DNA sequence: CCTACCGATCGGTAGG
DNA sequence: CCTACCGATCGGTAGG
């Protein structure tokens, strides 16, 4: 079947994600990736054009996953009028869901994008900033509406997003807590950090 | 004067911290470090025994700085009886203070310790876990005393600590917000995340 | 702190 | 997907 070629490419990216997460991009050699696939180093180049291409494919796919999950979460929250705390909880749950669905992919997105060069690096930096802006804007809007506690929106967004991204460093499927449970706990922590229930 | 040698060693570590933070340990060559000091690559070995030794010196010093700051903060909070929220705020401020005092050092501690090998890696991992345990215990004790909102202590500690460590990635002296201001904002976010003021 | 140099490994190409 | 191989660079040593 013709699903062979694309699935092979995907297998390379999966193996590379795991290695990049564990050792970092720079400390992972092309031969390391090949060895994990039981092929010779140069054979990898039948499927990819460069080591950085593999990193790009991973980072680009992860960025899209985060963007699409956030789109879905925020537009779902819009269809039923939701306050800022509810929108924040939805955004947090979406973000945690993407990490839990593929922690290797997410971890490489979070930590290894700096090893991209030129236009790709600039492009992914812009997308990271746009993504963080969603958090910042949600927080700023919620503050303006009186739904969220007044604080510095940029600081709050950085606080929340780095807390969430930390999950990519330790999450493993089949651990003590399910992905849903972790998402709930993180959503509660995030909402509490941004609200005060005086009264 | 005999302060020359130690200060040279420290200059190497400072330059290396900045490069390791910016590019990562594996992507920084010994010659990169030497170039930043305007000497030849092999000349570095008059002052250090290996590249990993430099990483170790940085990581070890950072770990001590975090440990000592936490010791001071928690024992100060003990001398005047303080509730869990107050102790958490003190611990957060101490942690943020260490990062702001030397963000390069802190960033290398947070991100590059994995490149240590053998006993050093094991030792620093144990110290990292002991440090995280302080957060977890503070949270668990505060929950038991009814001062903090009930949640999963391990998750809460991971949430808080990764949020704080994120500062090491972006903080720069002379930025929009002072270190004290950032410490205050983060302490507020952390305490709010762990408390509910119902009533 | 320098020059000269080492073996090992790197990402990647040629040519099947 | 393989073998044979490339130039470049790596961390580090010798010997001043």
Coordinates of C-alpha atoms (C1' of nucleotides) in Angstrom, one line a residue:
Chain A
X1 CA 0.0 0.0 0.0
X2 CA 1.1 3.6 -0.5
X3 CA 0.8 4.4 3.2
X4 CA 4.2 2.9 3.6
X5 CA 6.2 6.0 2.7
X6 CA 4.3 8.5 4.8
X7 CA 4.2 6.2 7.7
X8 CA 8.0 5.7 7.5
X9 CA 8.4 9.4 7.5
X10 CA 6.2 9.7 10.5
X11 CA 8.1 6.9 12.3
X12 CA 11.3 8.9 11.8
X13 CA 9.7 12.0 13.3
X14 CA 8.3 10.0 16.2
X15 CA 11.7 8.4 17.0
X16 CA 13.4 11.7 16.6
X17 CA 10.9 13.5 18.9
X18 CA 11.6 11.0 21.6
X19 CA 15.4 11.4 21.2
X20 CA 15.3 15.2 21.0
X21 CA 13.1 15.3 24.1
X22 CA 15.5 13.0 26.0
X23 CA 18.9 14.3 24.9
X24 CA 18.2 17.5 23.0
X25 CA 18.4 18.2 19.3
X26 CA 22.1 19.1 19.2
X27 CA 23.2 16.0 21.3
X28 CA 21.2 13.7 19.0
X29 CA 23.0 12.5 15.9
X30 CA 21.5 11.4 12.7
X31 CA 23.0 8.0 13.4
X32 CA 21.2 7.9 16.7
X33 CA 17.9 8.4 15.0
X34 CA 18.8 5.8 12.4
X35 CA 19.9 3.3 15.0
X36 CA 16.5 3.6 16.8
X37 CA 14.9 2.6 13.4
X38 CA 17.4 -0.2 12.8
X39 CA 18.8 1.3 9.6
X40 CA 22.1 2.8 8.7
X41 CA 22.7 6.6 9.2
X42 CA 22.9 7.6 5.5
X43 CA 19.7 5.6 4.8
X44 CA 17.8 8.2 6.6
X45 CA 18.5 10.6 3.8
X46 CA 16.2 8.6 1.5
X47 CA 13.4 10.0 3.6
X48 CA 14.5 13.4 4.8
X49 CA 16.6 16.1 3.3
X50 CA 18.4 17.2 6.5
X51 CA 18.4 16.8 10.3
X52 CA 17.0 20.3 10.7
X53 CA 14.1 19.3 8.3
X54 CA 13.1 16.6 10.8
X55 CA 13.1 19.2 13.6
X56 CA 11.1 21.6 11.5
X57 CA 8.5 18.9 10.7
X58 CA 8.1 18.1 14.4
X59 CA 8.0 21.8 15.6
X60 CA 5.6 22.8 12.8
X61 CA 3.2 20.0 13.5
X62 CA 3.2 20.7 17.2
X63 CA 2.6 24.4 16.6
X64 CA -0.4 23.6 14.4
X65 CA -1.7 21.2 17.1
X66 CA -1.6 23.9 19.7
X67 CA -3.1 26.5 17.4
X68 CA -5.9 24.3 16.3
X69 CA -6.8 23.1 19.8
X70 CA -6.8 26.7 21.0
X71 CA -9.1 27.7 18.1
X72 CA -11.5 24.9 18.8
X73 CA -11.5 25.7 22.6
X74 CA -12.1 29.4 22.2
X75 CA -14.7 29.2 19.4
X76 CA -16.6 26.6 21.4
X77 CA -16.5 28.9 24.4
X78 CA -17.8 31.7 22.2
X79 CA -20.9 29.7 20.9
X80 CA -22.1 29.5 24.5
X81 CA -21.4 32.8 26.2
X82 CA -18.7 32.1 28.8
X83 CA -16.9 34.4 31.3
X84 CA -13.2 34.8 31.2
X85 CA -12.6 32.2 33.9
X86 CA -14.5 29.6 31.8
X87 CA -12.6 30.6 28.6
X88 CA -9.3 30.4 30.5
X89 CA -10.2 26.9 31.8
X90 CA -11.1 25.8 28.2
X91 CA -7.8 27.1 26.9
X92 CA -5.8 25.5 29.6
X93 CA -7.5 22.1 29.1
X94 CA -6.9 22.4 25.3
X95 CA -3.2 23.1 25.8
X96 CA -2.8 20.3 28.3
X97 CA -4.7 17.9 26.0
X98 CA -2.2 18.6 23.2
X99 CA 0.8 17.9 25.4
X100 CA -0.7 14.7 26.8
X101 CA -1.6 13.5 23.3
X102 CA 2.1 13.6 22.4
X103 CA 4.4 14.8 25.1
X104 CA 7.5 14.1 22.9
X105 CA 6.2 16.3 20.2
X106 CA 5.2 19.0 22.6
X107 CA 8.5 18.9 24.5
X108 CA 10.5 19.4 21.3
X109 CA 8.2 22.3 20.4
X110 CA 8.8 23.9 23.8
X111 CA 12.5 23.4 24.1
X112 CA 14.2 22.7 20.7
X113 CA 12.8 25.3 18.3
X114 CA 15.9 27.5 18.9
X115 CA 17.9 25.1 16.9
X116 CA 16.0 26.0 13.8
X117 CA 17.8 28.6 11.6
X118 CA 16.8 31.5 9.4
X119 CA 13.2 31.9 8.2
X120 CA 12.0 28.8 10.0
X121 CA 13.2 30.0 13.3
X122 CA 11.7 33.5 12.7
X123 CA 8.4 31.9 11.6
X124 CA 8.1 29.6 14.7
X125 CA 9.0 32.5 17.0
X126 CA 6.2 34.6 15.5
X127 CA 3.8 31.7 16.0
X128 CA 4.9 31.2 19.6
X129 CA 4.4 34.9 20.3
X130 CA 0.9 34.9 18.6
X131 CA 0.0 31.9 20.7
X132 CA 1.1 33.5 23.9
X133 CA -0.8 36.6 22.9
X134 CA -4.0 34.6 23.1
X135 CA -3.4 34.0 26.8
X136 CA -2.3 37.6 27.3
X137 CA -5.4 38.9 25.6
X138 CA -7.8 36.6 27.4
X139 CA -6.3 37.7 30.7
X140 CA -6.4 41.4 29.7
X141 CA -10.0 41.1 28.5
X142 CA -11.0 39.3 31.6
X143 CA -9.4 41.9 33.8
X144 CA -11.2 44.7 31.9
X145 CA -14.5 42.9 32.3
X146 CA -13.8 42.4 36.1
X147 CA -13.9 38.6 35.8
X148 CA -10.2 38.2 36.5
X149 CA -8.0 39.6 39.2
X150 CA -6.0 42.6 38.2
X151 CA -2.4 41.8 37.5
X152 CA 0.2 42.3 34.7
X153 CA -1.2 40.5 31.7
X154 CA 2.1 39.7 30.2
X155 CA 3.4 38.3 33.4
X156 CA 0.2 36.3 34.0
X157 CA 0.4 34.8 30.5
X158 CA 4.1 33.9 31.0
X159 CA 3.3 32.3 34.4
X160 CA 0.5 30.3 33.0
X161 CA 2.0 29.2 29.8
X162 CA 5.3 28.1 31.3
X163 CA 3.5 26.2 34.0
X164 CA 1.5 24.3 31.4
X165 CA 4.5 23.7 29.2
X166 CA 6.3 22.1 32.1
X167 CA 3.9 19.1 31.8
X168 CA 5.7 18.2 28.5
X169 CA 8.8 17.5 30.6
X170 CA 7.4 14.9 32.9
X171 CA 4.1 13.6 31.5
X172 CA 4.0 9.9 30.5
X173 CA 1.0 8.0 29.4
X174 CA -0.1 5.5 32.0
X175 CA 1.2 7.5 34.9
X176 CA -0.4 8.1 38.3
X177 CA -2.9 10.7 37.0
X178 CA -4.8 10.6 33.7
X179 CA -4.5 13.3 31.2
X180 CA -8.0 14.5 32.0
X181 CA -7.3 14.6 35.7
X182 CA -4.1 16.6 35.1
X183 CA -6.0 19.0 32.8
X184 CA -8.7 19.5 35.5
X185 CA -6.1 20.2 38.2
X186 CA -4.1 22.6 36.0
X187 CA -7.3 24.4 34.9
X188 CA -8.3 24.8 38.5
X189 CA -4.8 26.1 39.5
X190 CA -4.8 28.5 36.5
X191 CA -8.3 29.9 37.2
X192 CA -7.6 30.3 40.9
X193 CA -4.4 32.1 40.1
X194 CA -6.4 34.6 38.1
X195 CA -9.5 35.0 40.3
X196 CA -10.4 35.9 43.9
X197 CA -13.7 34.7 45.3
X198 CA -14.1 37.3 48.0
X199 CA -17.6 36.9 49.5
Chain B
X1 CA 47.2 39.9 42.9
X2 CA 46.1 36.3 43.4
X3 CA 42.5 37.2 42.8
X4 CA 43.4 36.9 39.1
X5 CA 43.1 33.1 38.8
X6 CA 39.8 32.6 40.5
X7 CA 38.3 35.6 38.7
X8 CA 39.4 34.2 35.4
X9 CA 37.8 30.9 36.2
X10 CA 34.6 32.8 37.1
X11 CA 34.8 34.7 33.9
X12 CA 34.8 31.4 32.0
X13 CA 31.8 30.2 33.8
X14 CA 29.9 33.5 33.2
X15 CA 30.7 33.4 29.5
X16 CA 29.8 29.8 29.3
X17 CA 26.5 30.3 31.2
X18 CA 25.5 33.0 28.7
X19 CA 26.3 30.7 25.7
X20 CA 24.7 27.6 27.3
X21 CA 21.6 29.6 28.0
X22 CA 21.4 31.0 24.5
X23 CA 22.4 27.9 22.4
X24 CA 22.4 25.0 24.8
X25 CA 25.4 23.1 26.2
X26 CA 25.7 20.6 23.3
X27 CA 25.5 23.3 20.6
X28 CA 28.2 25.4 22.3
X29 CA 31.8 24.4 21.6
X30 CA 34.8 24.9 23.7
X31 CA 36.1 27.2 21.0
X32 CA 32.9 29.3 21.2
X33 CA 33.6 29.9 24.9
X34 CA 37.2 30.7 24.2
X35 CA 36.4 33.1 21.5
X36 CA 34.1 35.0 23.8
X37 CA 37.1 35.4 26.1
X38 CA 39.4 36.4 23.3
X39 CA 41.7 33.4 23.8
X40 CA 42.4 30.2 21.8
X41 CA 40.3 27.1 22.3
X42 CA 43.1 25.0 23.9
X43 CA 44.0 27.8 26.2
X44 CA 40.8 27.2 28.1
X45 CA 42.3 23.9 29.4
X46 CA 44.8 25.9 31.4
X47 CA 41.8 26.8 33.6
X48 CA 39.4 23.9 33.4
X49 CA 39.8 20.2 33.0
X50 CA 36.8 19.6 30.7
X51 CA 33.8 21.1 29.1
X52 CA 31.6 19.1 31.4
X53 CA 33.5 20.5 34.4
X54 CA 32.4 24.0 33.4
X55 CA 28.8 22.8 33.2
X56 CA 29.1 21.1 36.6
X57 CA 30.5 24.2 38.2
X58 CA 27.6 26.3 36.9
X59 CA 24.9 23.8 37.8
X60 CA 26.4 23.1 41.3
X61 CA 26.6 26.8 42.1
X62 CA 23.1 27.4 40.9
X63 CA 21.7 24.5 43.0
X64 CA 23.5 25.9 46.1
X65 CA 22.1 29.3 45.4
X66 CA 18.5 28.0 45.2
X67 CA 19.0 25.8 48.3
X68 CA 20.5 28.5 50.4
X69 CA 17.8 31.0 49.4
X70 CA 15.1 28.6 50.3
X71 CA 16.7 27.8 53.6
X72 CA 16.9 31.5 54.5
X73 CA 13.3 32.1 53.4
X74 CA 11.8 29.2 55.2
X75 CA 13.8 29.7 58.4
X76 CA 12.9 33.4 58.4
X77 CA 9.3 32.5 58.0
X78 CA 9.7 30.1 61.0
X79 CA 11.1 32.6 63.4
X80 CA 7.9 34.6 63.0
X81 CA 4.9 32.2 62.9
X82 CA 3.6 32.4 59.4
X83 CA 0.7 30.6 57.7
X84 CA 1.3 28.4 54.6
X85 CA 0.4 31.2 52.2
X86 CA 3.0 33.4 53.8
X87 CA 5.6 30.7 53.6
X88 CA 4.7 30.0 50.0
X89 CA 5.0 33.7 49.1
X90 CA 8.5 33.8 50.9
X91 CA 9.6 30.7 49.0
X92 CA 8.5 32.0 45.7
X93 CA 10.2 35.4 46.3
X94 CA 13.4 33.6 47.2
X95 CA 13.3 31.5 44.1
X96 CA 12.6 34.4 41.8
X97 CA 15.3 36.4 43.5
X98 CA 17.9 33.7 42.7
X99 CA 16.8 33.7 39.0
X100 CA 16.9 37.5 38.7
X101 CA 20.3 37.7 40.4
X102 CA 21.8 35.6 37.6
X103 CA 19.3 34.4 34.9
X104 CA 22.1 32.8 32.9
X105 CA 23.2 30.6 35.8
X106 CA 19.6 29.7 36.7
X107 CA 18.7 28.9 33.1
X108 CA 21.6 26.5 32.7
X109 CA 20.6 24.8 36.0
X110 CA 17.0 24.5 34.8
X111 CA 17.7 23.3 31.2
X112 CA 21.2 21.9 30.8
X113 CA 21.8 19.6 33.8
X114 CA 20.8 16.6 31.7
X115 CA 24.1 16.9 29.9
X116 CA 26.0 15.9 33.0
X117 CA 27.0 12.3 33.2
X118 CA 27.3 9.6 35.8
X119 CA 27.4 10.6 39.5
X120 CA 27.1 14.3 38.9
X121 CA 23.9 13.8 37.0
X122 CA 22.6 11.6 39.7
X123 CA 23.6 14.0 42.4
X124 CA 22.0 17.0 40.7
X125 CA 18.8 15.1 40.0
X126 CA 18.6 14.2 43.7
X127 CA 19.1 17.8 44.7
X128 CA 16.4 18.9 42.2
X129 CA 14.0 16.4 43.6
X130 CA 14.8 17.4 47.2
X131 CA 14.2 21.1 46.2
X132 CA 10.9 20.3 44.6
X133 CA 10.0 18.3 47.7
X134 CA 10.1 21.6 49.7
X135 CA 7.3 23.0 47.5
X136 CA 5.4 19.7 47.7
X137 CA 5.7 19.5 51.5
X138 CA 4.8 23.1 52.0
X139 CA 1.7 22.6 49.9
X140 CA 0.7 19.4 51.6
X141 CA 1.2 20.9 55.1
X142 CA -0.8 23.9 54.1
X143 CA -3.6 21.8 52.8
X144 CA -3.6 19.7 56.0
X145 CA -3.7 22.8 58.1
X146 CA -6.6 24.2 56.0
X147 CA -4.6 27.2 54.9
X148 CA -4.3 26.1 51.2
X149 CA -6.9 24.8 48.8
X150 CA -7.0 21.1 48.5
X151 CA -5.4 19.8 45.3
X152 CA -2.7 17.3 44.3
X153 CA 0.5 18.4 46.1
X154 CA 2.8 16.9 43.5
X155 CA 0.9 18.6 40.7
X156 CA 0.7 21.9 42.5
X157 CA 4.5 21.8 43.2
X158 CA 5.2 21.0 39.5
X159 CA 2.9 23.8 38.4
X160 CA 4.4 26.4 40.6
X161 CA 8.1 25.4 40.1
X162 CA 7.9 25.3 36.4
X163 CA 6.0 28.6 36.3
X164 CA 8.8 30.1 38.4
X165 CA 11.6 28.5 36.4
X166 CA 10.1 30.0 33.2
X167 CA 11.4 33.4 34.3
X168 CA 15.0 32.2 33.7
X169 CA 14.1 32.0 30.0
X170 CA 13.1 35.6 29.5
X171 CA 14.3 37.7 32.4
X172 CA 16.9 40.4 31.6
X173 CA 18.1 43.0 34.0
X174 CA 16.8 46.5 33.1
X175 CA 13.6 45.1 31.5
X176 CA 10.1 46.6 31.8
X177 CA 9.6 45.2 35.3
X178 CA 12.1 45.1 38.2
X179 CA 13.0 41.8 39.8
X180 CA 11.1 42.8 43.0
X181 CA 8.0 43.6 41.0
X182 CA 8.2 40.3 39.2
X183 CA 8.7 38.5 42.5
X184 CA 5.6 40.2 43.9
X185 CA 3.5 39.4 40.9
X186 CA 4.6 35.7 40.9
X187 CA 4.1 35.4 44.7
X188 CA 0.6 36.8 44.3
X189 CA -0.2 34.4 41.4
X190 CA 1.2 31.4 43.3
X191 CA -0.6 32.2 46.5
X192 CA -3.9 32.8 44.7
X193 CA -3.5 29.5 42.8
X194 CA -3.3 27.8 46.1
X195 CA -6.0 29.6 48.1
X196 CA -9.6 30.5 47.9
X197 CA -11.0 33.4 49.8
X198 CA -14.6 32.3 50.0
X199 CA -16.4 34.6 52.4
Chain C
dC1 C1' 48.3 31.3 27.2
dC2 C1' 50.1 29.7 22.4
dT3 C1' 50.8 26.5 18.1
dA4 C1' 50.5 22.1 16.3
dC5 C1' 48.1 18.3 16.3
dC6 C1' 45.2 13.9 17.7
dG7 C1' 41.4 10.4 17.0
dA8 C1' 36.5 10.5 17.0
dT9 C1' 32.4 11.9 15.3
dC10 C1' 29.5 15.0 12.9
dG11 C1' 25.9 15.9 8.9
dG12 C1' 25.7 14.7 4.5
dT13 C1' 26.8 12.8 -0.7
dA14 C1' 27.9 9.4 -4.4
dG15 C1' 26.6 5.7 -6.5
dG16 C1' 24.5 1.9 -6.5
Chain D
dC1 C1' 18.0 1.1 2.0
dC2 C1' 23.3 -0.1 1.7
dT3 C1' 28.6 0.7 1.6
dA4 C1' 32.2 3.8 1.0
dC5 C1' 33.5 8.0 1.7
dC6 C1' 33.9 13.4 2.2
dG7 C1' 35.3 17.8 4.6
dA8 C1' 34.4 20.1 8.9
dT9 C1' 34.4 20.3 13.5
dC10 C1' 34.5 18.3 18.0
dG11 C1' 36.8 17.8 22.9
dG12 C1' 41.2 17.4 24.3
dT13 C1' 46.7 16.7 24.6
dA14 C1' 51.7 17.7 24.0
dG15 C1' 55.1 20.7 24.6
dG16 C1' 56.4 24.7 25.1

